[in-house]
Amino acid sequence: MKNRNVVIIGGGITGLAAAYYLVKSGIKNISILEKSYLGSGSTGRCGSGIRQQFTTKEHIVLMKESVKLWKEWNNDLPIPIHFEQGGYLWLLSNKKELAQYKEYVTYQNTFGVESIIISAKEAKEIVPDLNTDKVIGASWCHTDGNAYPFDVTNALQTFLKREKVEINTFEEVNKIHVKNDKIQEVVTNKNRYATNTVINGAGYGAKYIGQLAGLNLPLQPYRHQIAASEPMNNFLGPMIVKGGLYFLQTHRGRIVGGTDLKEPPLSNLNSTLNFLEEYSKQIISVLPIISSVNIMKQWAGYYIVTPDRHPILGPTKINGFVLGCGYSGHGFMLGPVVGKLLASLIVHKNMYIAEANNLTLERFKTGKLIKERAVIG
Amino acid sequence: MKDEEIIICRCEDITLKEIKDAIHKGYKDIESLRKYLQLSAGPCQGKTCIPLTEKILAQELKKRIDEIAMPTTRPPETPVPFGIFSKAKK
């Protein structure tokens, strides 16, 4: 039996970021439990984009803060994480879309996000290789960007190991003991951890971990696929989005992206030929010069989706059981701010950004749902 | 030959020494090694370096080779241009 101040379930960005900010707040004696290797779930499978072009106050405010923290991580973490602000260029193909995104941009601007609506010609100036034949404008935010997921997990774990945080990989949680609505103990296939504070940052596994504590979390997995190209000299610049299609060029030169196949909830991560065909067709229509470039690899990951496509953050009716899950495809980009919010909740008993309090599990009971309209991939 | 002169991953230029050092830093499975070193991320898609890394891991960790978990094999089997898939789509 080990005694721990905090047990974090899930070795993805949520768990690692929460541990990072707990350490920064002076909390010691933390264990991170991961059933596979670090970043093996949604973090390592994600499209790696980081954007503030959202449509709700909650997402915009949290992501603006997250971008600020990503910049800090870029300077502070012990290994380069390749956070780059190449921007997000969101191509719009009809008048209705354009009018809608004008509204979104105006709203984003009220929170200080530097997004603007630009013409098709201006979009082509940003990315000369674009085919803008069917584009009538674009929503552009130059402070959006991306980071390299495994550089992030490696950088965070290097920091955490130096700070003596225990990171146990290939260790699976089997039981959570709750007594009088208070967390008592976490039991894994290898050990027992006496603790009063647990963070459920288990991604796809968060629903199961919730059940172990006696909570039914409204989470559903959706498979999303991605493909990566062979590396090339950097020519692209920003993340490009058009409808369900998105792609960017990583600092290692690969074009990484995907598109939405509009599949029903699905519990498998198989790769499909249908995806490669659909994605290839869409990306070539936007970036014709890519036609002769090789696809190297495809894979799949989950969006863990909540009824209102916003994360579930913070406290639950079980004392000491804290949630960071259900990001609906935005977990990587939200990672730093969620980590800091959860650490703030544990150390100071409140999440330091007011909007985060609209994202607790409670909202599904009270019916105060928030609808995000801009979900891609 | 010295470990630092033996190239295991030819696409990404990763030496035997780098792999052994990473294993002893705590990257004790193929997936973690791949993600830490960018091993097997090149055009051969790991066909050369993954079986070699499997043996190195077994030796360094004093395990049997069948105890080393292999990574998922992902399509496409060999690099294929976007244009080929696009044409296949009717």
PDB file of N, CA, C and O in Angstrom, chain A residues 188-227:
ATOM      1  N   THR A 188      -4.824  -1.129  -8.386  1.00  0.00           N
ATOM      2  CA  THR A 188      -4.438  -1.479  -9.758  1.00  0.00           C
ATOM      3  C   THR A 188      -4.063  -2.954  -9.820  1.00  0.00           C
ATOM      4  O   THR A 188      -4.100  -3.663  -8.810  1.00  0.00           O
ATOM      5  N   ASN A 189      -3.688  -3.409 -11.010  1.00  0.00           N
ATOM      6  CA  ASN A 189      -3.242  -4.804 -11.144  1.00  0.00           C
ATOM      7  C   ASN A 189      -1.874  -5.019 -10.499  1.00  0.00           C
ATOM      8  O   ASN A 189      -1.408  -6.144 -10.403  1.00  0.00           O
ATOM      9  N   LYS A 190      -1.228  -3.938 -10.022  1.00  0.00           N
ATOM     10  CA  LYS A 190       0.097  -4.092  -9.426  1.00  0.00           C
ATOM     11  C   LYS A 190       0.202  -3.593  -7.996  1.00  0.00           C
ATOM     12  O   LYS A 190       1.121  -3.967  -7.277  1.00  0.00           O
ATOM     13  N   ASN A 191      -0.695  -2.673  -7.593  1.00  0.00           N
ATOM     14  CA  ASN A 191      -0.489  -2.024  -6.300  1.00  0.00           C
ATOM     15  C   ASN A 191      -1.780  -1.424  -5.747  1.00  0.00           C
ATOM     16  O   ASN A 191      -2.802  -1.404  -6.427  1.00  0.00           O
ATOM     17  N   ARG A 192      -1.697  -0.919  -4.506  1.00  0.00           N
ATOM     18  CA  ARG A 192      -2.825  -0.207  -3.895  1.00  0.00           C
ATOM     19  C   ARG A 192      -2.337   1.180  -3.484  1.00  0.00           C
ATOM     20  O   ARG A 192      -1.225   1.333  -2.989  1.00  0.00           O
ATOM     21  N   TYR A 193      -3.182   2.180  -3.694  1.00  0.00           N
ATOM     22  CA  TYR A 193      -2.819   3.570  -3.402  1.00  0.00           C
ATOM     23  C   TYR A 193      -3.873   4.178  -2.490  1.00  0.00           C
ATOM     24  O   TYR A 193      -5.016   4.361  -2.904  1.00  0.00           O
ATOM     25  N   ALA A 194      -3.502   4.471  -1.247  1.00  0.00           N
ATOM     26  CA  ALA A 194      -4.415   5.172  -0.351  1.00  0.00           C
ATOM     27  C   ALA A 194      -4.331   6.651  -0.682  1.00  0.00           C
ATOM     28  O   ALA A 194      -3.243   7.230  -0.721  1.00  0.00           O
ATOM     29  N   THR A 195      -5.477   7.253  -0.979  1.00  0.00           N
ATOM     30  CA  THR A 195      -5.490   8.670  -1.368  1.00  0.00           C
ATOM     31  C   THR A 195      -6.879   9.255  -1.174  1.00  0.00           C
ATOM     32  O   THR A 195      -7.869   8.512  -1.152  1.00  0.00           O
ATOM     33  N   ASN A 196      -6.938  10.573  -1.027  1.00  0.00           N
ATOM     34  CA  ASN A 196      -8.242  11.241  -0.965  1.00  0.00           C
ATOM     35  C   ASN A 196      -8.538  12.050  -2.220  1.00  0.00           C
ATOM     36  O   ASN A 196      -9.590  12.663  -2.341  1.00  0.00           O
ATOM     37  N   THR A 197      -7.577  12.056  -3.160  1.00  0.00           N
ATOM     38  CA  THR A 197      -7.782  12.848  -4.372  1.00  0.00           C
ATOM     39  C   THR A 197      -7.388  12.047  -5.608  1.00  0.00           C
ATOM     40  O   THR A 197      -6.260  11.569  -5.714  1.00  0.00           O
ATOM     41  N   VAL A 198      -8.343  11.911  -6.530  1.00  0.00           N
ATOM     42  CA  VAL A 198      -8.096  11.204  -7.781  1.00  0.00           C
ATOM     43  C   VAL A 198      -8.499  12.107  -8.941  1.00  0.00           C
ATOM     44  O   VAL A 198      -9.560  12.729  -8.914  1.00  0.00           O
ATOM     45  N   ILE A 199      -7.633  12.199  -9.957  1.00  0.00           N
ATOM     46  CA  ILE A 199      -8.009  12.883 -11.201  1.00  0.00           C
ATOM     47  C   ILE A 199      -8.314  11.817 -12.242  1.00  0.00           C
ATOM     48  O   ILE A 199      -7.494  10.940 -12.503  1.00  0.00           O
ATOM     49  N   ASN A 200      -9.503  11.897 -12.822  1.00  0.00           N
ATOM     50  CA  ASN A 200      -9.859  10.991 -13.908  1.00  0.00           C
ATOM     51  C   ASN A 200      -9.559  11.695 -15.228  1.00  0.00           C
ATOM     52  O   ASN A 200     -10.364  12.456 -15.748  1.00  0.00           O
ATOM     53  N   GLY A 201      -8.364  11.413 -15.748  1.00  0.00           N
ATOM     54  CA  GLY A 201      -7.964  11.980 -17.048  1.00  0.00           C
ATOM     55  C   GLY A 201      -7.682  10.839 -17.996  1.00  0.00           C
ATOM     56  O   GLY A 201      -6.664  10.819 -18.681  1.00  0.00           O
ATOM     57  N   ALA A 202      -8.576   9.857 -18.010  1.00  0.00           N
ATOM     58  CA  ALA A 202      -8.293   8.588 -18.683  1.00  0.00           C
ATOM     59  C   ALA A 202      -8.763   8.539 -20.130  1.00  0.00           C
ATOM     60  O   ALA A 202      -8.737   7.479 -20.747  1.00  0.00           O
ATOM     61  N   GLY A 203      -9.217   9.677 -20.680  1.00  0.00           N
ATOM     62  CA  GLY A 203      -9.566   9.697 -22.109  1.00  0.00           C
ATOM     63  C   GLY A 203     -10.666   8.702 -22.433  1.00  0.00           C
ATOM     64  O   GLY A 203     -11.751   8.742 -21.857  1.00  0.00           O
ATOM     65  N   TYR A 204     -10.352   7.786 -23.346  1.00  0.00           N
ATOM     66  CA  TYR A 204     -11.316   6.744 -23.730  1.00  0.00           C
ATOM     67  C   TYR A 204     -11.744   5.938 -22.504  1.00  0.00           C
ATOM     68  O   TYR A 204     -12.884   5.506 -22.394  1.00  0.00           O
ATOM     69  N   GLY A 205     -10.828   5.742 -21.574  1.00  0.00           N
ATOM     70  CA  GLY A 205     -11.127   4.951 -20.376  1.00  0.00           C
ATOM     71  C   GLY A 205     -11.857   5.729 -19.287  1.00  0.00           C
ATOM     72  O   GLY A 205     -12.211   5.156 -18.252  1.00  0.00           O
ATOM     73  N   ALA A 206     -12.112   7.019 -19.516  1.00  0.00           N
ATOM     74  CA  ALA A 206     -12.694   7.851 -18.448  1.00  0.00           C
ATOM     75  C   ALA A 206     -14.087   7.385 -18.035  1.00  0.00           C
ATOM     76  O   ALA A 206     -14.475   7.500 -16.866  1.00  0.00           O
ATOM     77  N   LYS A 207     -14.833   6.844 -18.988  1.00  0.00           N
ATOM     78  CA  LYS A 207     -16.182   6.369 -18.668  1.00  0.00           C
ATOM     79  C   LYS A 207     -16.091   5.200 -17.677  1.00  0.00           C
ATOM     80  O   LYS A 207     -16.811   5.143 -16.687  1.00  0.00           O
ATOM     81  N   TYR A 208     -15.168   4.269 -17.987  1.00  0.00           N
ATOM     82  CA  TYR A 208     -14.956   3.103 -17.114  1.00  0.00           C
ATOM     83  C   TYR A 208     -14.468   3.535 -15.732  1.00  0.00           C
ATOM     84  O   TYR A 208     -14.968   3.062 -14.711  1.00  0.00           O
ATOM     85  N   ILE A 209     -13.515   4.449 -15.697  1.00  0.00           N
ATOM     86  CA  ILE A 209     -12.981   4.929 -14.416  1.00  0.00           C
ATOM     87  C   ILE A 209     -14.112   5.607 -13.620  1.00  0.00           C
ATOM     88  O   ILE A 209     -14.207   5.442 -12.399  1.00  0.00           O
ATOM     89  N   GLY A 210     -14.972   6.325 -14.321  1.00  0.00           N
ATOM     90  CA  GLY A 210     -16.140   6.935 -13.668  1.00  0.00           C
ATOM     91  C   GLY A 210     -17.034   5.878 -13.034  1.00  0.00           C
ATOM     92  O   GLY A 210     -17.456   6.003 -11.878  1.00  0.00           O
ATOM     93  N   GLN A 211     -17.264   4.808 -13.788  1.00  0.00           N
ATOM     94  CA  GLN A 211     -18.090   3.707 -13.269  1.00  0.00           C
ATOM     95  C   GLN A 211     -17.474   3.097 -12.017  1.00  0.00           C
ATOM     96  O   GLN A 211     -18.189   2.747 -11.073  1.00  0.00           O
ATOM     97  N   LEU A 212     -16.142   2.964 -12.011  1.00  0.00           N
ATOM     98  CA  LEU A 212     -15.475   2.377 -10.837  1.00  0.00           C
ATOM     99  C   LEU A 212     -15.767   3.210  -9.582  1.00  0.00           C
ATOM    100  O   LEU A 212     -15.824   2.689  -8.477  1.00  0.00           O
ATOM    101  N   ALA A 213     -15.947   4.531  -9.787  1.00  0.00           N
ATOM    102  CA  ALA A 213     -16.230   5.402  -8.650  1.00  0.00           C
ATOM    103  C   ALA A 213     -17.746   5.565  -8.443  1.00  0.00           C
ATOM    104  O   ALA A 213     -18.177   6.313  -7.570  1.00  0.00           O
ATOM    105  N   GLY A 214     -18.532   4.891  -9.293  1.00  0.00           N
ATOM    106  CA  GLY A 214     -19.985   4.943  -9.123  1.00  0.00           C
ATOM    107  C   GLY A 214     -20.663   6.080  -9.872  1.00  0.00           C
ATOM    108  O   GLY A 214     -21.794   6.444  -9.574  1.00  0.00           O
ATOM    109  N   LEU A 215     -19.968   6.652 -10.876  1.00  0.00           N
ATOM    110  CA  LEU A 215     -20.563   7.738 -11.650  1.00  0.00           C
ATOM    111  C   LEU A 215     -20.806   7.295 -13.085  1.00  0.00           C
ATOM    112  O   LEU A 215     -19.994   6.593 -13.670  1.00  0.00           O
ATOM    113  N   ASN A 216     -21.928   7.751 -13.637  1.00  0.00           N
ATOM    114  CA  ASN A 216     -22.196   7.474 -15.038  1.00  0.00           C
ATOM    115  C   ASN A 216     -21.899   8.741 -15.838  1.00  0.00           C
ATOM    116  O   ASN A 216     -22.665   9.694 -15.826  1.00  0.00           O
ATOM    117  N   LEU A 217     -20.754   8.760 -16.525  1.00  0.00           N
ATOM    118  CA  LEU A 217     -20.361   9.958 -17.268  1.00  0.00           C
ATOM    119  C   LEU A 217     -20.909   9.885 -18.696  1.00  0.00           C
ATOM    120  O   LEU A 217     -20.784   8.854 -19.358  1.00  0.00           O
ATOM    121  N   PRO A 218     -21.517  10.975 -19.167  1.00  0.00           N
ATOM    122  CA  PRO A 218     -22.110  10.964 -20.509  1.00  0.00           C
ATOM    123  C   PRO A 218     -21.056  11.108 -21.609  1.00  0.00           C
ATOM    124  O   PRO A 218     -20.916  12.162 -22.213  1.00  0.00           O
ATOM    125  N   LEU A 219     -20.300  10.042 -21.846  1.00  0.00           N
ATOM    126  CA  LEU A 219     -19.198  10.076 -22.815  1.00  0.00           C
ATOM    127  C   LEU A 219     -19.428   9.010 -23.871  1.00  0.00           C
ATOM    128  O   LEU A 219     -19.783   7.879 -23.546  1.00  0.00           O
ATOM    129  N   GLN A 220     -19.193   9.379 -25.136  1.00  0.00           N
ATOM    130  CA  GLN A 220     -19.291   8.389 -26.206  1.00  0.00           C
ATOM    131  C   GLN A 220     -18.084   8.481 -27.129  1.00  0.00           C
ATOM    132  O   GLN A 220     -17.695   9.576 -27.529  1.00  0.00           O
ATOM    133  N   PRO A 221     -17.497   7.310 -27.471  1.00  0.00           N
ATOM    134  CA  PRO A 221     -16.313   7.344 -28.345  1.00  0.00           C
ATOM    135  C   PRO A 221     -16.693   7.380 -29.824  1.00  0.00           C
ATOM    136  O   PRO A 221     -17.575   6.646 -30.263  1.00  0.00           O
ATOM    137  N   TYR A 222     -16.050   8.253 -30.567  1.00  0.00           N
ATOM    138  CA  TYR A 222     -16.195   8.297 -32.021  1.00  0.00           C
ATOM    139  C   TYR A 222     -14.816   8.098 -32.625  1.00  0.00           C
ATOM    140  O   TYR A 222     -13.872   8.777 -32.246  1.00  0.00           O
ATOM    141  N   ARG A 223     -14.744   7.159 -33.591  1.00  0.00           N
ATOM    142  CA  ARG A 223     -13.448   6.942 -34.248  1.00  0.00           C
ATOM    143  C   ARG A 223     -13.178   8.054 -35.266  1.00  0.00           C
ATOM    144  O   ARG A 223     -14.065   8.400 -36.050  1.00  0.00           O
ATOM    145  N   HIS A 224     -11.969   8.592 -35.241  1.00  0.00           N
ATOM    146  CA  HIS A 224     -11.543   9.545 -36.269  1.00  0.00           C
ATOM    147  C   HIS A 224     -10.183   9.104 -36.794  1.00  0.00           C
ATOM    148  O   HIS A 224      -9.315   8.726 -36.012  1.00  0.00           O
ATOM    149  N   GLN A 225     -10.019   9.161 -38.107  1.00  0.00           N
ATOM    150  CA  GLN A 225      -8.767   8.680 -38.696  1.00  0.00           C
ATOM    151  C   GLN A 225      -7.899   9.827 -39.197  1.00  0.00           C
ATOM    152  O   GLN A 225      -8.396  10.895 -39.532  1.00  0.00           O
ATOM    153  N   ILE A 226      -6.615   9.540 -39.237  1.00  0.00           N
ATOM    154  CA  ILE A 226      -5.616  10.524 -39.661  1.00  0.00           C
ATOM    155  C   ILE A 226      -4.620   9.816 -40.564  1.00  0.00           C
ATOM    156  O   ILE A 226      -4.367   8.624 -40.393  1.00  0.00           O
ATOM    157  N   ALA A 227      -4.044  10.555 -41.503  1.00  0.00           N
ATOM    158  CA  ALA A 227      -2.941  10.000 -42.285  1.00  0.00           C
ATOM    159  C   ALA A 227      -1.786  10.990 -42.261  1.00  0.00           C
ATOM    160  O   ALA A 227      -1.984  12.193 -42.131  1.00  0.00           O
TER     161      ALA A 227
END
